[in-house]
Tab-separated table of C-alpha atoms and ligand atoms in Angstrom:
chain	number	residue	atom	x	y	z
A	5	MET	CA	-21.348	21.872	15.238
A	6	ASN	CA	-21.193	18.120	14.671
A	7	SER	CA	-18.325	16.613	16.671
A	8	GLN	CA	-17.342	14.507	13.659
A	9	LYS	CA	-15.814	15.543	10.367
A	10	ALA	CA	-16.703	13.725	7.142
A	11	ILE	CA	-13.951	12.982	4.635
A	12	PRO	CA	-14.911	11.626	1.195
A	13	CYS	CA	-13.343	8.290	0.309
A	14	CYS	CA	-13.804	5.143	-1.766
A	15	PHE	CA	-13.186	1.820	-0.086
A	16	MET	CA	-11.335	-0.290	-2.668
A	17	ARG	CA	-9.927	-3.785	-2.966
A	18	GLY	CA	-6.580	-3.695	-4.733
A	19	GLY	CA	-5.339	-7.224	-5.454
A	20	THR	CA	-5.217	-9.045	-2.125
A	21	SER	CA	-5.310	-5.882	-0.001
A	22	LYS	CA	-8.005	-3.312	0.670
A	23	GLY	CA	-8.470	0.086	2.222
A	24	PRO	CA	-9.841	3.587	1.793
A	25	PHE	CA	-8.684	5.751	-1.130
A	26	PHE	CA	-8.680	9.520	-0.751
A	27	LEU	CA	-8.158	12.373	-3.161
A	28	ALA	CA	-5.068	14.173	-1.846
A	29	PRO	CA	-6.860	17.555	-1.484
A	30	ASP	CA	-9.473	15.919	0.791
A	31	LEU	CA	-6.798	15.227	3.425
A	32	PRO	CA	-4.887	17.835	5.457
A	33	ASP	CA	-1.648	19.116	3.867
A	34	ASP	CA	0.079	19.022	7.232
A	35	ILE	CA	1.621	15.544	7.477
A	36	GLU	CA	1.285	15.242	11.243
A	37	LEU	CA	-2.398	16.097	11.076
A	38	ARG	CA	-2.929	13.889	8.007
A	39	ASP	CA	-1.443	10.954	9.898
A	40	LYS	CA	-3.686	11.604	12.926
A	41	VAL	CA	-6.678	11.625	10.592
A	42	LEU	CA	-5.631	8.355	8.938
A	43	LEU	CA	-5.010	6.664	12.306
A	44	ALA	CA	-8.452	7.779	13.517
A	45	ALA	CA	-10.151	6.723	10.273
A	46	MET	CA	-8.620	3.234	10.457
A	47	GLY	CA	-9.032	2.832	14.241
A	48	SER	CA	-5.320	2.451	15.041
A	49	PRO	CA	-3.727	1.773	17.426
A	50	ASP	CA	-5.980	-1.106	18.463
A	51	ALA	CA	-5.525	-4.770	17.570
A	52	ARG	CA	-9.185	-4.989	16.445
A	53	GLN	CA	-9.363	-1.463	14.965
A	54	ILE	CA	-12.844	-1.519	16.456
A	55	ASP	CA	-13.300	2.270	16.337
A	56	GLY	CA	-12.333	2.620	12.689
A	57	ILE	CA	-12.635	1.021	9.261
A	58	GLY	CA	-9.363	-0.963	9.299
A	59	GLY	CA	-9.620	-4.730	9.033
A	60	ALA	CA	-7.374	-5.719	11.986
A	61	HIS	CA	-4.612	-7.059	9.716
A	62	PRO	CA	-1.650	-5.308	8.024
A	63	LEU	CA	-3.116	-6.138	4.587
A	64	THR	CA	-6.331	-4.300	5.465
A	65	SER	CA	-4.638	-1.396	7.273
A	66	LYS	CA	-3.623	0.311	4.050
A	67	VAL	CA	-4.565	3.684	2.620
A	68	GLY	CA	-4.260	5.111	-0.905
A	69	ILE	CA	-3.919	8.850	-1.585
A	70	VAL	CA	-4.252	9.852	-5.229
A	71	SER	CA	-3.866	13.076	-7.177
A	72	LYS	CA	-3.493	14.242	-10.759
A	73	SER	CA	0.120	14.716	-11.756
A	74	ALA	CA	1.635	17.911	-13.117
A	75	ALA	CA	4.784	16.037	-14.214
A	76	PRO	CA	5.193	15.705	-17.996
A	77	GLY	CA	3.978	12.335	-19.310
A	78	VAL	CA	2.612	11.297	-15.920
A	79	ASP	CA	-1.141	11.028	-15.370
A	80	LEU	CA	-1.531	10.241	-11.694
A	81	GLU	CA	0.404	10.290	-8.450
A	82	PHE	CA	-0.110	7.678	-5.758
A	83	LEU	CA	0.984	7.901	-2.154
A	84	PHE	CA	0.590	4.661	-0.235
A	85	ALA	CA	0.288	4.675	3.563
A	86	GLN	CA	0.841	1.539	5.637
A	87	LEU	CA	-0.713	1.506	9.094
A	88	GLN	CA	-0.546	-1.328	11.600
A	89	PRO	CA	-3.614	-2.360	13.576
A	90	ASN	CA	-1.833	-1.991	16.889
A	91	GLY	CA	0.672	0.697	15.913
A	92	ASP	CA	0.481	4.485	16.006
A	93	LYS	CA	2.719	5.117	12.981
A	94	VAL	CA	1.830	5.849	9.373
A	95	ASP	CA	4.586	4.610	7.084
A	96	THR	CA	4.773	6.182	3.628
A	97	THR	CA	8.255	4.837	2.841
A	98	PRO	CA	7.552	1.597	0.948
A	99	ASN	CA	5.169	1.082	-1.954
A	100	CYS	CA	2.349	-1.462	-2.222
A	101	GLY	CA	1.700	-3.100	-5.574
A	102	ASN	CA	-1.653	-4.501	-4.466
A	103	MET	CA	-3.123	-1.139	-3.486
A	104	LEU	CA	-1.543	0.262	-6.654
A	105	ALA	CA	-3.949	-1.923	-8.665
A	106	ALA	CA	-6.873	0.172	-7.373
A	107	VAL	CA	-5.365	3.576	-8.220
A	108	VAL	CA	-6.653	3.865	-11.804
A	109	PRO	CA	-10.136	2.466	-11.035
A	110	PHE	CA	-10.380	5.003	-8.187
A	111	ALA	CA	-9.143	7.837	-10.411
A	112	LEU	CA	-11.786	6.938	-13.028
A	113	GLU	CA	-14.493	6.746	-10.349
A	114	ARG	CA	-13.548	10.222	-9.142
A	115	ALA	CA	-13.090	11.646	-12.671
A	116	LEU	CA	-9.399	12.472	-12.231
A	117	VAL	CA	-8.828	10.827	-15.632
A	118	LYS	CA	-11.098	9.861	-18.543
A	119	ALA	CA	-11.254	6.479	-20.276
A	120	THR	CA	-9.589	6.466	-23.682
A	121	GLY	CA	-11.123	3.365	-25.335
A	122	ASP	CA	-12.115	-0.201	-24.525
A	123	THR	CA	-8.981	-0.343	-22.438
A	124	SER	CA	-7.245	2.670	-20.905
A	125	THR	CA	-3.605	2.957	-19.852
A	126	PHE	CA	-2.327	5.606	-17.484
A	127	ARG	CA	1.152	6.330	-16.224
A	128	VAL	CA	1.335	6.426	-12.443
A	129	LEU	CA	4.125	7.836	-10.318
A	130	THR	CA	4.390	6.319	-6.854
A	131	LEU	CA	5.479	9.123	-4.561
A	132	ASN	CA	6.717	6.708	-1.878
A	133	THR	CA	9.472	5.266	-4.043
A	134	ASP	CA	9.586	7.695	-6.998
A	135	MET	CA	8.734	4.821	-9.300
A	136	LEU	CA	6.803	4.838	-12.585
A	137	CYS	CA	4.460	2.218	-13.939
A	138	ASP	CA	1.846	1.918	-16.669
A	139	ILE	CA	-1.507	0.565	-15.551
A	140	THR	CA	-4.093	-0.732	-18.033
A	141	VAL	CA	-7.720	-1.248	-17.045
A	142	GLN	CA	-10.844	-2.340	-18.905
A	143	THR	CA	-13.082	0.586	-19.870
A	144	PRO	CA	-15.729	-0.600	-22.355
A	145	ASN	CA	-18.186	2.246	-23.151
A	146	GLY	CA	-15.904	4.649	-21.340
A	147	VAL	CA	-16.680	3.211	-17.898
A	148	ILE	CA	-14.399	1.251	-15.566
A	149	GLU	CA	-15.349	-2.431	-15.727
A	150	TYR	CA	-14.857	-4.527	-12.617
A	151	ALA	CA	-16.366	-7.822	-13.848
A	152	GLY	CA	-14.182	-10.219	-15.789
A	153	ASP	CA	-12.601	-13.630	-15.843
A	154	THR	CA	-9.182	-12.971	-14.311
A	155	ALA	CA	-8.489	-14.928	-11.131
A	156	ILE	CA	-5.744	-14.025	-8.673
A	157	ASP	CA	-4.839	-16.358	-5.847
A	158	GLY	CA	-5.663	-14.851	-2.476
A	159	ALA	CA	-8.888	-13.138	-3.676
A	160	PRO	CA	-12.055	-15.153	-4.368
A	161	GLY	CA	-13.770	-15.350	-7.759
A	162	THR	CA	-12.785	-13.569	-10.930
A	163	ALA	CA	-12.740	-9.944	-12.026
A	164	ALA	CA	-11.533	-7.652	-14.788
A	165	PRO	CA	-7.755	-7.649	-15.222
A	166	VAL	CA	-5.618	-4.713	-14.141
A	167	LYS	CA	-2.257	-4.943	-15.872
A	168	ILE	CA	0.680	-3.299	-14.160
A	169	ASN	CA	3.882	-2.767	-16.074
A	170	PHE	CA	6.671	-1.658	-13.743
A	171	LEU	CA	9.280	0.501	-15.439
A	172	ASP	CA	11.947	1.192	-12.810
A	173	THR	CA	11.775	-0.760	-9.591
A	174	ALA	CA	15.433	-1.287	-8.591
A	175	GLY	CA	16.384	0.287	-5.270
A	176	SER	CA	12.915	1.469	-4.246
A	177	VAL	CA	13.807	2.280	-0.648
A	178	CYS	CA	17.420	1.042	-0.520
A	179	SER	CA	20.342	2.613	-2.363
A	180	GLY	CA	20.195	0.011	-5.120
A	181	LEU	CA	19.148	-3.471	-6.171
A	182	LEU	CA	21.723	-5.161	-3.931
A	183	PRO	CA	22.060	-2.709	-1.042
A	184	THR	CA	24.910	-4.549	0.707
A	185	GLY	CA	26.845	-4.643	-2.560
A	186	LYS	CA	26.749	-8.447	-2.524
A	187	VAL	CA	24.408	-11.047	-3.889
A	188	ARG	CA	24.784	-13.123	-0.724
A	189	ASP	CA	25.729	-12.186	2.855
A	190	THR	CA	25.998	-14.053	6.115
A	191	ILE	CA	24.096	-12.200	8.834
A	192	CYS	CA	23.520	-13.631	12.333
A	193	GLY	CA	25.212	-16.780	10.962
A	194	ILE	CA	22.547	-17.201	8.258
A	195	ASP	CA	23.057	-16.960	4.493
A	196	VAL	CA	20.771	-14.302	3.055
A	197	THR	CA	20.223	-12.278	-0.096
A	198	CYS	CA	19.354	-8.649	0.673
A	199	ILE	CA	17.593	-7.237	-2.346
A	200	ASP	CA	15.239	-4.417	-3.350
A	201	ASN	CA	13.559	-4.555	-6.739
A	202	GLY	CA	10.455	-2.693	-5.640
A	203	MET	CA	10.421	-3.880	-2.024
A	204	PRO	CA	13.322	-4.216	0.434
A	205	MET	CA	13.551	-7.886	1.222
A	206	VAL	CA	15.749	-10.366	3.067
A	207	MET	CA	15.614	-13.753	1.380
A	208	ILE	CA	16.514	-16.902	3.265
A	209	ASP	CA	16.480	-20.640	2.603
A	210	ALA	CA	13.557	-21.747	4.844
A	211	ARG	CA	15.670	-24.605	6.223
A	212	SER	CA	18.133	-22.051	7.673
A	213	MET	CA	15.294	-20.879	9.933
A	214	GLY	CA	14.470	-24.436	11.055
A	215	ILE	CA	11.269	-24.780	9.023
A	216	THR	CA	10.382	-26.616	5.819
A	217	GLY	CA	8.786	-23.596	4.156
A	218	TYR	CA	5.562	-25.529	3.475
A	219	GLU	CA	3.858	-24.734	6.821
A	220	THR	CA	0.583	-22.813	6.767
A	221	ALA	CA	0.661	-19.064	7.445
A	222	ALA	CA	-1.380	-19.696	10.622
A	223	ASP	CA	1.194	-22.222	11.899
A	224	LEU	CA	4.058	-19.831	11.224
A	225	ASN	CA	2.212	-16.984	12.935
A	226	GLN	CA	2.078	-19.116	16.078
A	227	ASN	CA	5.781	-19.992	15.972
A	228	ALA	CA	7.122	-17.540	18.565
A	229	SER	CA	10.745	-18.673	18.362
A	230	LEU	CA	10.773	-18.371	14.547
A	231	LYS	CA	9.305	-14.875	14.801
A	232	LYS	CA	11.941	-13.883	17.360
A	233	SER	CA	14.819	-15.174	15.189
A	234	LEU	CA	13.364	-13.535	12.080
A	235	GLU	CA	13.101	-10.189	13.853
A	236	GLU	CA	16.708	-10.387	15.128
A	237	LEU	CA	17.875	-11.199	11.616
A	238	ARG	CA	15.688	-8.445	10.110
A	239	LEU	CA	17.045	-5.733	12.397
A	240	ALA	CA	20.649	-6.810	11.778
A	241	ALA	CA	20.098	-7.033	8.013
A	242	SER	CA	18.443	-3.585	7.996
A	243	VAL	CA	21.679	-2.030	9.208
A	244	GLU	CA	23.699	-3.880	6.541
A	245	MET	CA	21.184	-2.693	3.937
A	246	GLY	CA	21.677	0.931	4.985
A	247	LEU	CA	18.125	1.163	6.296
A	248	GLY	CA	19.149	1.922	9.894
A	249	ASP	CA	16.801	1.030	12.729
A	250	THR	CA	13.622	-0.419	11.184
A	251	LYS	CA	11.974	-1.539	14.424
A	252	GLU	CA	8.992	0.713	13.682
A	253	LYS	CA	9.063	0.184	9.906
A	254	SER	CA	7.095	-2.225	7.742
A	255	TYR	CA	10.247	-3.212	5.816
A	256	PRO	CA	12.425	-5.061	5.016
A	257	LYS	CA	10.083	-8.002	4.485
A	258	MET	CA	11.419	-11.463	5.316
A	259	CYS	CA	10.996	-14.129	2.661
A	260	MET	CA	11.743	-17.786	3.347
A	261	ILE	CA	12.069	-19.846	0.210
A	262	SER	CA	11.940	-23.536	-0.627
A	263	GLU	CA	11.540	-25.651	-3.759
A	264	SER	CA	8.263	-25.166	-5.603
A	265	GLN	CA	5.630	-27.839	-5.042
A	266	HIS	CA	3.220	-27.148	-7.892
A	267	GLY	CA	5.410	-26.721	-10.947
A	268	GLY	CA	6.248	-23.062	-10.236
A	269	THR	CA	9.642	-21.417	-9.858
A	270	VAL	CA	9.948	-21.189	-6.094
A	271	ASN	CA	7.846	-21.585	-2.961
A	272	THR	CA	7.644	-18.711	-0.445
A	273	ARG	CA	6.540	-17.742	3.036
A	274	CYS	CA	6.832	-13.967	3.587
A	275	PHE	CA	6.671	-12.079	6.860
A	276	ILE	CA	5.492	-8.482	6.241
A	277	PRO	CA	7.401	-8.152	8.501
A	278	HIS	CA	5.767	-9.495	11.702
A	279	VAL	CA	2.829	-11.410	10.259
A	280	CYS	CA	3.044	-14.176	7.668
A	281	HIS	CA	1.419	-13.096	4.388
A	282	GLU	CA	-1.436	-15.398	3.263
A	283	ALA	CA	-0.182	-14.829	-0.286
A	284	VAL	CA	2.681	-12.575	-1.386
A	285	GLY	CA	3.024	-8.824	-1.945
A	286	VAL	CA	3.197	-7.593	-5.544
A	287	LEU	CA	6.500	-5.758	-5.379
A	288	GLY	CA	7.570	-8.442	-2.942
A	289	ALA	CA	6.956	-10.972	-5.721
A	290	VAL	CA	8.813	-8.835	-8.292
A	291	THR	CA	11.772	-8.710	-5.901
A	292	ILE	CA	11.619	-12.470	-5.253
A	293	ALA	CA	11.414	-13.147	-9.006
A	294	THR	CA	14.475	-10.965	-9.528
A	295	ALA	CA	16.464	-12.919	-6.936
A	296	CYS	CA	15.385	-16.145	-8.664
A	297	VAL	CA	17.115	-15.170	-11.915
A	298	MET	CA	20.229	-13.869	-10.149
A	299	PRO	CA	23.149	-16.312	-10.100
A	300	GLY	CA	24.648	-16.721	-6.624
A	301	SER	CA	21.568	-15.595	-4.680
A	302	VAL	CA	20.096	-17.862	-1.986
A	303	CYS	CA	17.552	-18.896	-4.651
A	304	ASP	CA	20.331	-20.389	-6.779
A	305	GLY	CA	19.877	-24.184	-6.605
A	306	ILE	CA	16.349	-23.895	-5.141
A	307	ALA	CA	14.455	-21.869	-7.768
A	308	ARG	CA	13.695	-23.560	-11.093
A	309	VAL	CA	14.374	-20.924	-13.720
A	310	GLY	CA	14.497	-21.211	-17.478
A	311	LYS	CA	16.656	-19.425	-19.968
A	312	GLY	CA	15.875	-16.498	-22.273
A	313	LEU	CA	15.328	-12.772	-22.094
A	314	SER	CA	11.655	-13.096	-21.293
A	315	GLN	CA	10.639	-15.367	-18.439
A	316	ASN	CA	7.484	-16.145	-16.531
A	317	ILE	CA	8.421	-16.588	-12.891
A	318	SER	CA	5.772	-18.333	-10.805
A	319	VAL	CA	6.089	-17.507	-7.115
A	320	GLU	CA	4.185	-20.067	-5.029
A	321	HIS	CA	2.748	-18.883	-1.712
A	322	PRO	CA	0.355	-20.139	1.012
A	323	SER	CA	-2.803	-19.544	-1.055
A	324	GLY	CA	-1.593	-20.291	-4.599
A	325	GLU	CA	0.876	-18.692	-6.962
A	326	PHE	CA	1.709	-15.368	-8.554
A	327	THR	CA	3.192	-15.110	-12.047
A	328	ILE	CA	5.487	-12.230	-12.994
A	329	GLU	CA	6.569	-11.667	-16.601
A	330	MET	CA	10.192	-10.611	-16.400
A	331	THR	CA	12.237	-9.000	-19.158
A	332	LEU	CA	16.004	-9.373	-18.912
A	333	ASP	CA	18.808	-7.729	-20.870
A	334	ASP	CA	21.784	-9.573	-22.395
A	335	SER	CA	23.705	-9.313	-19.100
A	336	GLY	CA	20.862	-10.987	-17.193
A	337	ASN	CA	19.629	-7.790	-15.510
A	338	VAL	CA	15.880	-7.457	-15.045
A	339	THR	CA	14.688	-4.453	-17.068
A	340	ALA	CA	10.891	-4.710	-16.705
A	341	ALA	CA	8.270	-6.694	-14.837
A	342	SER	CA	4.600	-6.936	-15.607
A	343	LEU	CA	1.742	-8.722	-13.928
A	344	LEU	CA	-2.001	-8.967	-13.561
A	345	ARG	CA	-4.085	-7.973	-10.567
A	346	THR	CA	-7.766	-7.233	-10.114
A	347	ALA	CA	-9.462	-4.486	-8.126
A	348	ARG	CA	-12.975	-3.467	-7.131
A	349	LEU	CA	-14.823	-0.511	-5.685
A	350	LEU	CA	-16.391	-1.905	-2.498
A	351	MET	CA	-18.053	1.181	-1.060
A	352	GLN	CA	-18.061	4.920	-1.480
A	353	GLY	CA	-19.010	7.667	0.870
A	354	GLU	CA	-17.434	9.488	3.748
A	355	VAL	CA	-15.337	8.281	6.634
A	356	MET	CA	-16.008	10.068	9.906
A	357	VAL	CA	-13.198	11.235	12.192
A	358	PRO	CA	-13.372	13.305	15.390
A	359	ARG	CA	-13.430	17.016	14.592
A	360	SER	CA	-11.291	17.589	17.708
A	361	LEU	CA	-8.281	16.292	15.741
A	362	PHE	CA	-8.321	19.519	13.758
A	363	GLN	CA	-8.262	21.825	16.772
B	11	NQM	O1	4.830	-6.002	-2.054
B	11	NQM	C1	2.230	-6.778	1.545
B	11	NQM	C2	0.456	-6.654	-0.053
B	11	NQM	C3	1.781	-6.232	0.431
B	11	NQM	C4	2.550	-5.221	-0.275
B	11	NQM	C5	3.379	-6.382	2.236
B	11	NQM	C6	2.567	-5.394	-1.725
B	11	NQM	C7	3.854	-5.341	-2.439
B	11	NQM	O2	0.235	-7.817	-0.269
B	11	NQM	O3	3.879	-4.609	-3.435
B	11	NQM	O4	1.566	-5.564	-2.384
B	11	NQM	O5	4.436	-6.840	1.847
B	11	NQM	O6	3.237	-5.621	3.209
B	11	NQM	O7	-0.418	-5.782	-0.238
């Protein structure tokens, strides 16, 4: 018998991330075995992921697992798995809004759902965070269309838009939107806002960390003392946020903010959590946008926000900006967030893993 086992998958770009997408029944039910299979498929742990299909970066060490939903009113279920190139853990706790953008295209490719018109909208439940969203894709002639004129910073060229409308993001992993119960805390002597509107995040004025906030991602990745201070702060904040010991976790993310430079709302540099993002995560951006409209947060006085119950928040990042359409209620609470991404099927086939894993 062949010493390798073939597992069907589609390799997809979702926003500014990419990775293999699997149908849930194609992976083992047993979680320990499933994780071994995913680690082998991606080539982790190894900084270069040379023996697998991972891209040697956290943004390309991501996996999507999709199934049809039996829940009323829900079309699809998405389980996101974050691997680290050099780590041996598979984290299914947080969500990923970039990989989420590829869920419906993948489901159409694999005939889990059928197009309903020139555009098709499906309701997706993210199993990681028990969160619902509506995703609209372009389906002229009943077929998923990848070509289009939507540009997103952090991915080259243009493609067909994928609209994501998040319905309930507050407290995705934490107990609530403000998991410490306060809009601002002082942790390790630094003023922070601990917040989770889709992604647990610690927000900090960049100057508090001794940087301007306008450095390149590459420069920040080489700043060993910054990384050490950020990690100390992250681990201390995790406890305050009720997340416990997150040494081995991919959250909370650390976001350093400064005034926007290009007419946007705020400028950001995010660590996810040990590498500086070249852009910004999707739910990371929703969470940042939420802090921007929250009086008293560390963004207050730095972010340029308008007034009104519907606001476009432009989050600047190392490779451009990311606009989130926010809907607020009369009390100023964010009730919905929608945004555009793009996605593309890059390859389809089978990923090979050692058969010995199954013995
Ligand atoms: O915040 C990076 C990414 C992400 C996650 C990260 C994401 C999100 O850019 O929803 O998209 O924060 O690890 O893919």
